[in-house]
Amino acid sequence: MIKAVVGANWGDEGKGKLTDVFAKESDIVVRYQGGNNAGHTIINSYGKFALHMLPSGVFYSHITNVIGNGVALNIPAFIKELRELEERQVPKPNIIVSDRVQIVMSYHVDFDKYEEERLGKGAFGSTKSGIAPFYSDKYAKVGFQVSELFDEQWLSDKLDRILPAKNTLLVHLYGKEALKKEDIMAELIQYRDLIAPYVHDTLKFFQTALDEHKVVLLEGQLGALRDPDFGIYPYSTSSSTLSFYGPIGAGLPRSIDEIWAVTKAYSSSVGAGPFVTEIHDLEEAQILRSKGGDAGEYGATTGRPRRMGYFDAVATRYGCQVQGATHVCMTNLDVLGYLDEIKICVAYEVDGKRREHFPNITRLAYSVPIYETMKGWNCDISHVRNYEDLPSEAKAYVDRCEALIGVQIALVSNGPNREQIMSRKK
Ligand code: GDP
């Protein structure tokens, strides 16, 4: 049984919470793309954690956590997060790392920083974690796979090929110092020693696990609209955020049984790019941001305040379509309890015409939201445990969103904690 938890929007939808809820009944939790450029917030009996590099199953001793081949593995960040768990009394997690995963080098982080500096105002809002330079190198075939770390002659020959190109850019484009071969070699050796205890042939591991009918949870990072192909390129990330990339990035060549797309009951986005339902009134945005305060409306990785907006049914329907969603989990419904009226974006106006399909990037930039207004429920719903006990206005809001996005909203989350989740039976 393979389940995926993925984002229907721009990321930060609350996937970490859902993964944590599902993890209880899973045997294996896998990260299959991205790196430590985004984070999941998880609140459980050990406290509040922002995981960037580790899969969300690390709090359960029955789970094997896997870092799949599609991930951008930052080894120092990986080790640091493991140590933090240990310091906070979390039992040592079971974790394995694919021998085919590639490594984020310190120069990837530097190149990311230098390029954003060079672009100045035209920068893409990179988290400067080295992710774009990392994936460029992977596909340009000049990256380092974990398996390569164990052959020093191989590494030395490869560095002789790579460094002249890197140094030309460093010195002549960015005006920085050249990299020295012995420093990079030392970095690679250090990474090898740190990661060696975790390295596994994960493809083989999954073949056995599936033969034994284990439950596998694929944990997506960011959201559909940050996908390099179907997202708002170039304000996208550098690896596929879609569920269908999951089996490839995990090393699990099978089809997925359930695809859970997570969406918030409103919109939020960290980073640049068109955001049609953005609330531009600073005060209004700040109220929503602060109501979502417990929802951490500040990027889990960057601490940047998120851009806030109303629920965007056009973007979410599209996000669910490209994710191939079979189910939706709507999070943060509790946050809207302060509003008398709630707006939902039901279509866009582009070039004077009403459009219900999410447009391409150039048209998106000048799309204007068309809103419908619904009555708010105006009370705290965070204590409710049965969906049927929600105020009728809250249920009407969920019904309307579901009708607009066209996929069943099977779970509704009304608070950051594990128990604040309700199944919506019809
Ligand atoms: P992810 O990257 O998709 O896992 O999302 P983040 O962890 O970056 O952001 C989601 C935030 O919302 C976190 O701070 C969660 O603790 C919080 N959260 C998740 N579900 C709910 C919910 O239903 N209500 C509230 N108030 N907060 C929630």
Coordinates of C-alpha atoms in Angstrom, one line a residue, residues 39-218:
G39 CA 10.3 22.5 6.4
H40 CA 7.5 20.7 8.0
T41 CA 6.2 21.7 11.4
I42 CA 5.2 18.9 13.7
I43 CA 3.8 19.2 17.1
N44 CA 3.7 16.1 19.3
S45 CA 4.4 14.9 22.8
Y46 CA 8.1 15.7 22.5
G47 CA 7.4 19.3 21.6
K48 CA 7.3 21.4 18.4
F49 CA 9.8 20.5 15.7
A50 CA 10.6 22.0 12.3
L51 CA 12.0 19.2 10.2
H52 CA 13.9 20.2 7.1
M53 CA 15.9 17.2 6.0
L54 CA 14.4 14.3 8.0
P55 CA 11.2 12.5 7.0
S56 CA 8.3 13.1 9.4
G57 CA 8.2 9.5 10.6
V58 CA 11.2 10.1 12.9
F59 CA 9.0 10.4 16.0
Y60 CA 7.8 6.8 15.8
S61 CA 10.0 3.9 16.7
H62 CA 8.1 1.4 14.4
I63 CA 8.8 3.4 11.3
T64 CA 11.7 3.2 8.9
N65 CA 12.5 6.6 7.5
V66 CA 14.0 6.8 4.0
I67 CA 15.8 9.6 2.2
G68 CA 15.2 8.7 -1.4
N69 CA 17.5 9.2 -4.4
G70 CA 15.5 12.2 -5.6
V71 CA 16.4 14.3 -2.5
A72 CA 19.0 17.0 -2.3
L73 CA 20.9 15.7 0.7
N74 CA 22.6 18.3 2.9
I75 CA 24.7 16.0 5.1
P76 CA 25.6 18.6 7.8
A77 CA 21.9 19.6 8.1
F78 CA 20.9 16.0 8.2
I79 CA 23.3 15.2 11.1
K80 CA 22.4 18.5 12.9
E81 CA 18.7 17.6 12.9
L82 CA 19.4 14.1 14.1
R83 CA 21.4 15.5 17.0
E84 CA 18.6 18.0 17.9
L85 CA 16.2 15.1 18.2
E86 CA 18.6 13.3 20.5
E87 CA 19.0 16.4 22.6
R88 CA 15.3 16.7 22.9
Q89 CA 14.9 13.2 24.2
V90 CA 13.3 11.7 21.0
P91 CA 14.3 8.0 20.8
K92 CA 16.9 7.3 18.0
P93 CA 14.9 7.0 14.8
N94 CA 15.4 4.3 12.2
I95 CA 16.7 6.0 9.1
I96 CA 18.3 4.9 5.9
V97 CA 19.7 7.0 3.0
S98 CA 19.7 5.9 -0.6
D99 CA 23.2 5.1 -2.0
R100 CA 22.0 7.0 -5.1
V101 CA 21.0 10.2 -3.5
Q102 CA 23.2 13.2 -4.4
I103 CA 24.9 15.6 -2.0
V104 CA 24.5 19.4 -1.6
M105 CA 28.0 20.8 -1.5
S106 CA 29.0 23.9 0.4
Y107 CA 29.7 25.6 -3.0
H108 CA 26.1 24.9 -4.1
V109 CA 24.9 27.1 -1.1
D110 CA 27.5 29.7 -2.1
F111 CA 26.5 29.8 -5.8
D112 CA 22.9 30.1 -4.7
K113 CA 23.7 33.1 -2.6
Y114 CA 26.0 34.7 -5.2
E115 CA 23.4 34.3 -8.0
E116 CA 20.6 35.9 -5.9
E117 CA 23.0 38.8 -5.1
R118 CA 23.8 39.2 -8.8
L119 CA 20.1 39.2 -9.8
G120 CA 19.4 41.8 -7.1
K121 CA 15.8 43.0 -7.5
G122 CA 15.1 40.3 -10.1
A123 CA 15.9 37.5 -7.7
F124 CA 13.6 34.5 -7.4
G125 CA 13.3 34.5 -3.6
S126 CA 15.6 31.5 -3.2
T127 CA 16.0 30.1 0.3
K128 CA 19.7 30.1 -0.5
S129 CA 20.1 26.5 0.5
G130 CA 21.9 25.6 -2.7
I131 CA 19.0 23.7 -4.2
A132 CA 18.9 25.2 -7.7
P133 CA 22.8 24.9 -8.2
F134 CA 22.5 21.3 -6.8
Y135 CA 19.8 20.1 -9.2
S136 CA 21.6 21.9 -12.1
D137 CA 24.7 20.0 -11.3
K138 CA 22.8 16.7 -10.9
Y139 CA 21.3 17.0 -14.4
A140 CA 24.6 18.4 -15.9
K141 CA 26.2 15.2 -14.6
V142 CA 28.7 17.0 -12.3
G143 CA 27.0 16.3 -9.0
F144 CA 28.1 13.7 -6.4
Q145 CA 26.1 10.6 -5.6
V146 CA 26.6 9.1 -2.2
S147 CA 27.9 5.9 -3.7
E148 CA 30.8 7.9 -5.3
L149 CA 32.0 9.0 -1.9
F150 CA 33.5 5.6 -1.3
D151 CA 36.1 5.7 -4.2
E152 CA 38.7 8.4 -3.5
Q153 CA 40.4 8.1 -6.9
W154 CA 37.1 8.5 -8.6
L155 CA 36.4 11.6 -6.6
S156 CA 39.8 13.1 -7.4
D157 CA 39.4 12.5 -11.1
K158 CA 35.9 14.0 -11.1
L159 CA 37.1 17.1 -9.2
D160 CA 39.8 17.7 -11.9
R161 CA 37.0 17.8 -14.4
I162 CA 34.5 19.9 -12.4
L163 CA 36.6 22.6 -10.6
P164 CA 37.9 24.5 -13.6
A165 CA 34.3 25.3 -14.7
K166 CA 33.2 26.2 -11.2
N167 CA 36.2 28.4 -10.7
T168 CA 35.7 30.3 -13.9
L169 CA 32.3 31.3 -12.8
L170 CA 33.4 32.0 -9.2
V171 CA 36.3 34.2 -10.2
H172 CA 35.0 35.9 -13.4
L173 CA 31.3 36.1 -12.9
Y174 CA 31.0 36.5 -9.2
G175 CA 34.4 38.0 -8.3
K176 CA 35.0 35.5 -5.6
E177 CA 37.9 33.2 -4.6
A178 CA 38.5 30.0 -6.5
L179 CA 37.8 26.7 -4.8
K180 CA 40.8 24.5 -3.9
K181 CA 40.8 20.9 -4.7
E182 CA 42.1 19.8 -1.3
D183 CA 39.3 21.6 0.5
I184 CA 36.6 20.1 -1.6
M185 CA 38.2 16.6 -1.3
A186 CA 38.3 17.0 2.5
E187 CA 34.6 18.1 2.5
L188 CA 33.7 15.0 0.5
I189 CA 35.6 12.7 2.8
Q190 CA 34.0 14.3 5.9
Y191 CA 30.6 13.7 4.3
R192 CA 31.4 10.1 3.6
D193 CA 32.3 9.5 7.2
L194 CA 29.2 11.1 8.5
I195 CA 26.7 9.4 6.2
A196 CA 28.3 5.9 5.9
P197 CA 26.2 4.4 8.8
Y198 CA 22.9 5.3 7.0
V199 CA 23.7 4.3 3.4
H200 CA 21.5 1.6 1.9
D201 CA 20.4 0.2 -1.5
T202 CA 16.9 1.6 -1.0
L203 CA 15.5 0.1 -4.2
K204 CA 16.2 -3.4 -2.8
F205 CA 14.8 -2.3 0.6
F206 CA 11.5 -1.3 -1.1
Q207 CA 11.2 -4.5 -3.1
T208 CA 11.3 -6.5 0.1
A209 CA 9.0 -4.1 2.0
L210 CA 6.4 -4.3 -0.7
D211 CA 6.6 -8.1 -0.9
E212 CA 5.8 -8.0 2.8
H213 CA 2.8 -5.6 2.2
K214 CA 4.2 -2.8 4.2
V215 CA 2.5 0.6 4.2
V216 CA 4.6 3.3 2.6
L217 CA 4.0 7.0 3.0
L218 CA 5.6 9.3 0.4

